[in-house]
Coordinates of C-alpha atoms and ligand atoms in Angstrom, one line a residue:
X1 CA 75.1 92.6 79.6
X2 CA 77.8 94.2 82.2
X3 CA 80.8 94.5 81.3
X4 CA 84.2 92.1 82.7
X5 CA 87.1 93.2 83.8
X6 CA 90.0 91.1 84.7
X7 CA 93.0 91.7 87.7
X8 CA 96.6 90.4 88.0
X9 CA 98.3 91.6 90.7
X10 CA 102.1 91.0 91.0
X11 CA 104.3 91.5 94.3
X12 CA 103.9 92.2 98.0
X13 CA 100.6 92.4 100.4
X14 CA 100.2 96.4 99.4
X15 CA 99.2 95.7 96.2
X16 CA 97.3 93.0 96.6
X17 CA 94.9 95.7 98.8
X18 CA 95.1 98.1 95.8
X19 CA 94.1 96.0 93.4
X20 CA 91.2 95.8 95.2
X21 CA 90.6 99.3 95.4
X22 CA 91.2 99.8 91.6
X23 CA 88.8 96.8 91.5
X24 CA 85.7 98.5 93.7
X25 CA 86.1 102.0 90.8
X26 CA 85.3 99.0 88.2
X27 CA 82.3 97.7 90.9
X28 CA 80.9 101.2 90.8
X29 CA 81.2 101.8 87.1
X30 CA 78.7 98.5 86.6
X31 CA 81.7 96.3 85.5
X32 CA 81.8 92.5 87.1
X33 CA 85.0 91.4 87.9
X34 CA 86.3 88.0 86.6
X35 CA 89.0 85.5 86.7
X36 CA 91.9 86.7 85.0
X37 CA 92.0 83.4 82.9
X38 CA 88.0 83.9 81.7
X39 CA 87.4 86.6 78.6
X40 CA 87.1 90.0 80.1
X41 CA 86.8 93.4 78.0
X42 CA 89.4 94.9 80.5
X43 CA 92.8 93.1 81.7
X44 CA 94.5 95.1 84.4
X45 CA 98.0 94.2 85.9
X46 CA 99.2 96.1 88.7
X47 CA 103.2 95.1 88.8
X48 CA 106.3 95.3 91.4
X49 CA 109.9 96.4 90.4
X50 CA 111.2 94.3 93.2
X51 CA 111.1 91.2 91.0
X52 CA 113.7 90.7 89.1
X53 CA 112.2 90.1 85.9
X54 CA 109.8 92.7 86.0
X55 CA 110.0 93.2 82.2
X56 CA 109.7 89.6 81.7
X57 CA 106.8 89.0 84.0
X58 CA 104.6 92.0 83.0
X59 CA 104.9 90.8 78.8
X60 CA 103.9 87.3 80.0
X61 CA 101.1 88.2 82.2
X62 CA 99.9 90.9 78.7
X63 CA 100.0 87.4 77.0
X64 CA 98.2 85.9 78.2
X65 CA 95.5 88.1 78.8
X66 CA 95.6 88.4 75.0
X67 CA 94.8 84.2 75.0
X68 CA 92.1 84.9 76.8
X69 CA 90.9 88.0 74.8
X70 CA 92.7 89.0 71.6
X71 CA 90.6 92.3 71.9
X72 CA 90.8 92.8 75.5
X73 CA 92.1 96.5 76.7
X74 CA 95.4 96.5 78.9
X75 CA 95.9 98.4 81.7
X76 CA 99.5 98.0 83.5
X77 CA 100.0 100.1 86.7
X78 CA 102.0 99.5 89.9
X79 CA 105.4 100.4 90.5
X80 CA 107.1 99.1 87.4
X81 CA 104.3 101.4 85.3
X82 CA 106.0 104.2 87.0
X83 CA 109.2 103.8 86.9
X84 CA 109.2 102.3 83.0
X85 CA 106.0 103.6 81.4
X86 CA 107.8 104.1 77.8
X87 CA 109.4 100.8 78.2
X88 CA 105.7 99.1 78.8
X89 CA 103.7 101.2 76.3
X90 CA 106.2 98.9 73.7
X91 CA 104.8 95.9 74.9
X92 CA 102.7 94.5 72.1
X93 CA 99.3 94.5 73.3
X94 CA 99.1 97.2 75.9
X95 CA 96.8 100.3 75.6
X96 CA 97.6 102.2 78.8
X97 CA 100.0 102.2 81.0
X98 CA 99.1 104.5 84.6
X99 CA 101.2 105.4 87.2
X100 CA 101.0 105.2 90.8
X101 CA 98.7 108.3 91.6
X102 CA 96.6 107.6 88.7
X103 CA 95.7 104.0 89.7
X104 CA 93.4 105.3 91.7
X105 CA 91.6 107.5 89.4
X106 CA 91.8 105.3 86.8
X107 CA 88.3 106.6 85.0
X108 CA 89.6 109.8 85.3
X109 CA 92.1 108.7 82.8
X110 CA 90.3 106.3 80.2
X111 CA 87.0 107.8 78.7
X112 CA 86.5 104.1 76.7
X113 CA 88.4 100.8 76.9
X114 CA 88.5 101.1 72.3
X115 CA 91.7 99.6 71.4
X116 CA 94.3 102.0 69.4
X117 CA 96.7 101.9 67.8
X118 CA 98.8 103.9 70.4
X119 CA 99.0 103.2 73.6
X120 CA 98.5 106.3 76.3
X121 CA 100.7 107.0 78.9
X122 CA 99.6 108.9 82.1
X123 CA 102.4 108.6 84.5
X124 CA 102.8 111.4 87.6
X125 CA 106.2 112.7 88.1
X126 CA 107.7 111.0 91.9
X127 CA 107.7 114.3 93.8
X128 CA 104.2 115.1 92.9
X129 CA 103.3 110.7 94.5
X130 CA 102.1 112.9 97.7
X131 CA 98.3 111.9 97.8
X132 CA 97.3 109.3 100.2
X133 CA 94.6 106.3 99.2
X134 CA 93.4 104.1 101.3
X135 CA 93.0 100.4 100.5
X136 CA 92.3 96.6 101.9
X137 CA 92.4 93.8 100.6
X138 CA 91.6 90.0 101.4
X139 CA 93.6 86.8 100.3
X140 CA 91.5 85.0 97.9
X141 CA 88.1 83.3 99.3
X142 CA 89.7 84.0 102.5
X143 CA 87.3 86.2 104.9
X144 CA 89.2 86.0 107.9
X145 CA 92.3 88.1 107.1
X146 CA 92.2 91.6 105.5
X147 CA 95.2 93.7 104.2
X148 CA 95.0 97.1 105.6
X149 CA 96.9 99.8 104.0
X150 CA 97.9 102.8 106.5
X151 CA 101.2 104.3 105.2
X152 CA 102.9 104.4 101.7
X153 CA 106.0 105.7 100.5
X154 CA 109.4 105.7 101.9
X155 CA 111.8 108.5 102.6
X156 CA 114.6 106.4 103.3
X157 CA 117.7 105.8 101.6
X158 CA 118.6 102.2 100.9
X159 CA 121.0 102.0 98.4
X160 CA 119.9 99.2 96.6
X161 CA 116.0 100.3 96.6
X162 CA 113.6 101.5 93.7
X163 CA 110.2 101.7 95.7
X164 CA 110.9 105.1 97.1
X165 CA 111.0 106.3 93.5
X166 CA 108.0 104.1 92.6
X167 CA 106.0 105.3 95.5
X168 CA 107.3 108.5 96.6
X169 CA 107.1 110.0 99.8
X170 CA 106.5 108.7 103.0
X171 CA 102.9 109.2 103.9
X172 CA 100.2 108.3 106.5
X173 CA 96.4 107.5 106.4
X174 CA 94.4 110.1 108.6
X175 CA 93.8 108.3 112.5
X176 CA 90.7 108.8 112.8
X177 CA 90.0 107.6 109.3
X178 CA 92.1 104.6 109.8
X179 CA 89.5 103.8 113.0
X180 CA 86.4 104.3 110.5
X181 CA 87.6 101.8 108.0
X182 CA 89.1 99.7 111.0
X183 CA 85.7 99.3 112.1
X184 CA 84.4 98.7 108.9
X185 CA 86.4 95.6 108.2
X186 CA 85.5 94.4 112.0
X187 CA 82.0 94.7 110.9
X188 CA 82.5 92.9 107.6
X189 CA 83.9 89.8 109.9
X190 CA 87.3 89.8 109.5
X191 CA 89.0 88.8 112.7
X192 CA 92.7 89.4 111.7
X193 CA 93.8 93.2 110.3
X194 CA 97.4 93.2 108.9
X195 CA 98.6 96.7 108.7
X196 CA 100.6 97.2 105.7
X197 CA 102.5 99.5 103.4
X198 CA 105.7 100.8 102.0
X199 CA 107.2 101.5 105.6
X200 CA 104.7 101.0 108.4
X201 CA 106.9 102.0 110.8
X202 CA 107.0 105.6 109.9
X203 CA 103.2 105.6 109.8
X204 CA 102.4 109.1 111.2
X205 CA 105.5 110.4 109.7
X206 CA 104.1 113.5 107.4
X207 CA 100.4 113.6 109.4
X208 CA 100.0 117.5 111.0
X209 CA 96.5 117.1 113.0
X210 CA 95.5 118.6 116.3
X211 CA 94.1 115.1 117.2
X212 CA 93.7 113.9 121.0
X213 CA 95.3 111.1 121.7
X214 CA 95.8 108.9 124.8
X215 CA 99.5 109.1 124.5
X216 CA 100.6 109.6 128.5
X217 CA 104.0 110.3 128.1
X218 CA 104.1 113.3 125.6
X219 CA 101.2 115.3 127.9
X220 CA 103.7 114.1 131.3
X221 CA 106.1 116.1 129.3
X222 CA 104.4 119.2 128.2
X223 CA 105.1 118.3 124.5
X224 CA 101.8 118.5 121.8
X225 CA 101.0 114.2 121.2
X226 CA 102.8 112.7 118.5
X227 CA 101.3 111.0 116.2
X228 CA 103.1 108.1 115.3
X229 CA 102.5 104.0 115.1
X230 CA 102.5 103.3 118.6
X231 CA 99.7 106.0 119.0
X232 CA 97.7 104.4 115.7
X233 CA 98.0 101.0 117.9
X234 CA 96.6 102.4 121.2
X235 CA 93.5 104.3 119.5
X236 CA 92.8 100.8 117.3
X237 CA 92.8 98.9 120.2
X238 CA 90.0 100.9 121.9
X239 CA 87.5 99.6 119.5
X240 CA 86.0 96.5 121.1
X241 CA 85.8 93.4 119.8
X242 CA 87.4 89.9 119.2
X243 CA 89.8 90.8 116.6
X244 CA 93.8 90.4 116.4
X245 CA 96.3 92.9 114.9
X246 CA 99.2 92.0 113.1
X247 CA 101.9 94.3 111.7
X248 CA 103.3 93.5 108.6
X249 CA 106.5 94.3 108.6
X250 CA 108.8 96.9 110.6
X251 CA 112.5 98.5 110.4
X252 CA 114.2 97.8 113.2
X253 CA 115.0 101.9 114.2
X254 CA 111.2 101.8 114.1
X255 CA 109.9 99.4 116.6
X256 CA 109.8 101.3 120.0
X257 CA 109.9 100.1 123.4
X258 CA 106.7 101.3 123.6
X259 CA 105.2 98.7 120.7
X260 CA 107.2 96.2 122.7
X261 CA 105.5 96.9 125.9
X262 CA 102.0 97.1 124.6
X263 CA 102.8 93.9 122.3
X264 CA 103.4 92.1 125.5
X265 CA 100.7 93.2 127.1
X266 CA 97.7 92.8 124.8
X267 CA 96.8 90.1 123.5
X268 CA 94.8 91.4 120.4
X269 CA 98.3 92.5 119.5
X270 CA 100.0 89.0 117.8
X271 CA 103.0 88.3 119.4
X272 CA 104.6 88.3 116.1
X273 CA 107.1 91.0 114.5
X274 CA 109.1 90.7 110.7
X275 CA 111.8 92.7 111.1
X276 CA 114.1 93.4 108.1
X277 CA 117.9 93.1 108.4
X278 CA 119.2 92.7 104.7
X279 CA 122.5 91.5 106.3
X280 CA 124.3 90.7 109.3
X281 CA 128.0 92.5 108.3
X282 CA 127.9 96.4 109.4
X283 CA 130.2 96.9 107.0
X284 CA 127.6 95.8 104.2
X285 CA 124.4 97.6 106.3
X286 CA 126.7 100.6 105.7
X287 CA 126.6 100.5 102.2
X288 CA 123.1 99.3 102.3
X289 CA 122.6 103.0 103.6
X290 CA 120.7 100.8 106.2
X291 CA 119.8 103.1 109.2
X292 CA 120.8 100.6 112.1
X293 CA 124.1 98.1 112.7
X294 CA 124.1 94.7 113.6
X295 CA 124.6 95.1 117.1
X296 CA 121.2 97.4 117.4
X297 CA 119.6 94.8 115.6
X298 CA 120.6 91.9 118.0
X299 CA 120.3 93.9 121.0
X300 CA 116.3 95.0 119.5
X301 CA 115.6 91.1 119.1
X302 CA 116.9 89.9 122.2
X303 CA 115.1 91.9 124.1
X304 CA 111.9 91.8 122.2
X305 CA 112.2 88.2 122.7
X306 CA 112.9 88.7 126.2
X307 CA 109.7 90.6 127.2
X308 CA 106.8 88.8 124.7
X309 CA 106.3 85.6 125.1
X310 CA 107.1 82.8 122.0
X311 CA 107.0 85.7 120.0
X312 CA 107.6 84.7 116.3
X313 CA 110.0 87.0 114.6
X314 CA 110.5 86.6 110.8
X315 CA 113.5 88.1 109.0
X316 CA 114.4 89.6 105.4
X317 CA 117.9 89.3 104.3
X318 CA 119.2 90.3 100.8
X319 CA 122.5 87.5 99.6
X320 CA 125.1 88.5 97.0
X321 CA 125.0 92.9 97.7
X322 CA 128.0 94.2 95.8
X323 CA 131.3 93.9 97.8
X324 CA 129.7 91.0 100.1
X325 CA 132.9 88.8 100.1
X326 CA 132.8 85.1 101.3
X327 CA 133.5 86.3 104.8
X328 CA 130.5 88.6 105.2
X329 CA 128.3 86.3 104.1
X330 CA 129.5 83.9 107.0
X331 CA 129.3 86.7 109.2
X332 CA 125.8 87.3 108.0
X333 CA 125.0 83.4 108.3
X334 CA 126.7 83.0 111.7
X335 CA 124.5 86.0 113.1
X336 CA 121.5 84.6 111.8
X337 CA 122.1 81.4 113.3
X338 CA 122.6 82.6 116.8
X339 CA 119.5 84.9 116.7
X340 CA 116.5 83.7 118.5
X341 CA 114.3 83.8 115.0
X342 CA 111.9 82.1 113.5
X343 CA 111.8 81.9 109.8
X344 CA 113.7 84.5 107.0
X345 CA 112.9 85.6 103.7
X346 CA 115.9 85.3 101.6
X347 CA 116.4 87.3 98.8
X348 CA 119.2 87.3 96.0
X349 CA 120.4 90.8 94.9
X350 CA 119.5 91.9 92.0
X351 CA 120.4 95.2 89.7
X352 CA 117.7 98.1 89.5
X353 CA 118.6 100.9 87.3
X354 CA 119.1 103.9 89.3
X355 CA 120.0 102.9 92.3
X356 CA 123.1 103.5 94.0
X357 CA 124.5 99.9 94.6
X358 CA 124.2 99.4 90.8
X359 CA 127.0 101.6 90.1
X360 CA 129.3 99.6 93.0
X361 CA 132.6 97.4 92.7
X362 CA 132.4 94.3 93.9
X363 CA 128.9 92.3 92.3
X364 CA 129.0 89.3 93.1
X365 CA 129.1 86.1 90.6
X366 CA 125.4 85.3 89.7
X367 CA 125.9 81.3 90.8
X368 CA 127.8 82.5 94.0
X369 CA 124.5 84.8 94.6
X370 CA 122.4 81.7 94.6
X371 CA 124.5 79.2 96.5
X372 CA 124.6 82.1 99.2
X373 CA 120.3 82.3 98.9
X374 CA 120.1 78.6 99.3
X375 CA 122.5 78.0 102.3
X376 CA 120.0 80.6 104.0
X377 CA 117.2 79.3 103.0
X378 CA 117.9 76.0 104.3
X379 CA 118.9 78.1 107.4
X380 CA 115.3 79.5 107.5
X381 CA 114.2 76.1 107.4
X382 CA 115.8 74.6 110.5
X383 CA 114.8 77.7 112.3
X384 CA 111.8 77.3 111.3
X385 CA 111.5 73.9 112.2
X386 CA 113.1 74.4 116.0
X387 CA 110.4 77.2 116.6
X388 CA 107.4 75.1 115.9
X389 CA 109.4 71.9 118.3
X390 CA 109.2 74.8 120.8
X391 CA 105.3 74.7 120.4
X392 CA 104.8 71.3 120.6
X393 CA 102.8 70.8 123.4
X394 CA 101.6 74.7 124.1
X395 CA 98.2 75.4 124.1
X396 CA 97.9 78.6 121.7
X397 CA 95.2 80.2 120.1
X398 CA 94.5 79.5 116.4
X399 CA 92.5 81.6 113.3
X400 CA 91.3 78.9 111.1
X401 CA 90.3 79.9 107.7
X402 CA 87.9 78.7 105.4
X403 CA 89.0 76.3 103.1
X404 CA 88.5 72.4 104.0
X405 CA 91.8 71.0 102.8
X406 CA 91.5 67.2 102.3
X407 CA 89.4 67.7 105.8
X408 CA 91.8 69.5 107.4
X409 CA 91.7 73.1 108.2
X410 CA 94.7 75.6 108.1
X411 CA 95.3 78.9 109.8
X412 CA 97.3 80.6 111.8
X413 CA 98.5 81.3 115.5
X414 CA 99.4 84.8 116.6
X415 CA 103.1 84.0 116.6
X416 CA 103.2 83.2 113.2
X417 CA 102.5 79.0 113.1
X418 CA 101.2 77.8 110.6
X419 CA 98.5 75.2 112.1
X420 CA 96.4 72.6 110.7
X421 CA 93.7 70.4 112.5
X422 CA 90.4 68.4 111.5
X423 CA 88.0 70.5 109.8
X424 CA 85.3 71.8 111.9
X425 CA 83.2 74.3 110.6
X426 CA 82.1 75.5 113.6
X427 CA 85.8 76.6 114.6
X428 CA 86.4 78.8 111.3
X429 CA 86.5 82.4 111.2
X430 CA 87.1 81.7 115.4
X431 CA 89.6 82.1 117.5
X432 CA 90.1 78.4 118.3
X433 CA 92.5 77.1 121.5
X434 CA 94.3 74.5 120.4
X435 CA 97.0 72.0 121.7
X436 CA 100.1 71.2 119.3
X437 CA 100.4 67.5 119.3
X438 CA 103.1 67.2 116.1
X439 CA 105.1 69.1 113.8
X440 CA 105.9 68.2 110.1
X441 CA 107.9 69.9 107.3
X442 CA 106.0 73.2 107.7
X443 CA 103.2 73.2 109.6
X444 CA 101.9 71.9 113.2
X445 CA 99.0 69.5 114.1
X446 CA 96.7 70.7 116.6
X447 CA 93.6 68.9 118.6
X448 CA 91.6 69.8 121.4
X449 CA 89.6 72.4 119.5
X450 CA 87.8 75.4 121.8
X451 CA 86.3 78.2 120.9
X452 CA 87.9 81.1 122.5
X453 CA 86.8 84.5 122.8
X454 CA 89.3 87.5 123.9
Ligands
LIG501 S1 113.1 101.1 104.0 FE1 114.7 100.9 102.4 S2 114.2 98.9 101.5 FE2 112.4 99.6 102.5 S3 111.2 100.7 101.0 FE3 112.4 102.2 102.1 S4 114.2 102.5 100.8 FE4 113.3 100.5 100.2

């Protein structure tokens, strides 16, 4: 009999993908994968430091793994694994803790799953997180969106930030390989690619190929092509099909004119950007080591929203950064609120060892924190709300996924709306052309289902 193994993936979309990836070395070794809530002979968690209770989360989540399998083996990888192996090799009940490079390789690393009594550690050093793997993943029983990683790491600075150290340096997927794989999950059926990673932005940033790219302006000019995202869009988007990309997630210094133009122009591009700001005080950005100031941020989204139609525009923002006095945060608030946006991810501050803002004057009181996340997040919701009113009555075009919900079926538009209609199985997995006939707490009702082909 084969043997199981078992995932758990905590934190953002990137993960998700690599978890997958550490899942197909399993495929290939004969292993089947199961539920992480069935027996397996291997449990493996790949955690985030960007929770706050990483420590908390990763013992539970070795728990009950244990429930399931008092003589399981436990992996833990992911960020947290790098940044605290010693701290996670304590945990009662975990054999191995790998770091972010040697996820990948993870056979490499464990001859046999035999419990210990020790558990091993096998944890790169950051400067030597240089190595690029490719991953994608899927949400679960979904096969209509896919995950695409195409960047990881982060050279940038933000003082309250661990990932950098997690992840190491900023680094790019090959172009041409990105196109191969590209093609390969267009193949597979997926109709919506989400590129993601650490900074996508930056994608190109540490690439040195003599590729030829269809990049106008850099030949006008005599100057060698640059690689860069914008480039990575335009040699995507050469590969027929009916297929939609979306983009994560972006820095604001990082999304060009260029990205603008061609996101208003091509409609396998969604018309949908998240754009972090972490706060709207320039005096807080500054000590963010943020690389932008409020008025380049309203300026970028103004005129973004200017040139691409009902474009949805999602926003992080980070409450309660040391020194963020009462007024700041109403400055932050008060800019939100006048910005043409659509939704915001509201986070509460929180401590990480070894960063920069950690050692600040000025935290802010723990209830104050929330109050601050809550008054935002009801924020996000009216925004929320006002941009699907603006659909009502739009015809738009809608990627229903698979699940029948009650009979109903959800997806999404390109702008970011979540959408529900009668379920029709003939419309899944399709780009459908709807008409939004009501809005509710968070979704829209659509009818007058077509099928629509780009
Ligand atoms: S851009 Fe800033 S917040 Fe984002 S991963 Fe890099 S250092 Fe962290």
């Amino acid at each position: 009999m084969s043997q199981k193994v078992a995932f758990h993936t905590l934190g953002c979309k990137l993960n998700f993908s690599e978890t997958s990836t550490i899942g197909k070395q399993f495929l290939r070794k004969g292993f089947d994968i199961v539920d992480y809530n069935d027996h397996a002979d291997v449990y493996v968690i790949n955690t985030c430091t960007v929770t706050d209770n990483a420590d908390k989360e990763c013992r539970q989540v070795v728990r009950r793994a244990l429930k399931n399998n008092p003589n399981g083996f436990v992996v833990v990888t992911g960020c947290y694994a790098q940044l605290r192996p010693e701290e996670i090799a304590k945990i009662d009940g975990v054999d191995a803790v790998l770091g972010s490079n040697e996820k990948f390789n993870l056979f490499d690393y464990m001859e046999s799953f035999e419990k210990k009594d020790l558990s091993c550690i096998h944890v790169s050093p950051t400067e030597k997180l240089d190595s690029f793997h490719s991953s994608f993943s899927t949400e679960a029983d979904n096969r209509t969106r896919a995950f695409f990683k195409v960047q990881d790491g982060c050279d940038y600075k933000c003082s309250f930030c661990t990932i950098p150290l997690a992840r190491g340096k900023s680094r790019s997927a090959d172009p041409e390989t990105v196109v191969k794989e590209f093609k390969e999950l267009l193949a597979a059926g997926y109709k919506e690619i989400i590129l993601t990673g650490v900074n996508v932005g930056d994608y190109g940033s540490v690439l040195n190929h003599n590729h030829t790219l269809d990049h106008d302006q850099d030949y006008e000019q005599g100057h060698e092509p640059q690689i860069n995202l914008y480039s990575l869009l335009k040699m995507m988007l050469k590969v027929e099909g009916d297929y939609r990309i979306r983009i994560s997630s972006i820095e604001p210094n990082l999304l060009t004119d260029e990205i603008l133009e061609l996101t208003a122009n091509e409609k396998r591009m969604c018309n949908h950007f998240h754009i972090p700001l972490q706060s709207g005080s320039s005096k807080i950005l500054r000590m963010m080591q943020r690389r932008y100031r409020t008025e380049d941020y309203s300026d970028l989204i103004r005129r973004a929203a200017g040139k691409i139609d009902d474009l949805g525009i999602g926003v992080d923002v980070i409450v309660g950064f040391p020194g963020e006095t009462e007024d700041d945060f109403i400055e932050t608030y008060n800019f939100l609120r006048d910005l043409p946006i659509s939704y915001l991810h509201v986070f509460t501050y929180s401590e990480r060892p070894n960063t920069k803002a950690m050692d600040m004057e000025g935290q802010v009181d723990i209830v104050e924190r929330k109050k601050r996340a809550n008054m935002l997040r009801i924020l996000s919701e009216k925004k929320r709300r006002e941009f699907y009113e603006r659909m009502k009555g739009k015809k738009m075009e809608v990627l229903f996924e698979y699940e029948n919900h009650d009979g109903y079926m959800k997806g999404f538009s390109s702008n970011y709306v979540r959408i529900k209609a009668l379920y029709n199985s003939e419309i899944i997995n399709k780009f459908a052309q709807v008409k939004i006939t009501e809005v509710d707490e968070n979704i829209c009702t659509a009818e007058n289902l077509s099928i629509n082909v780009h």
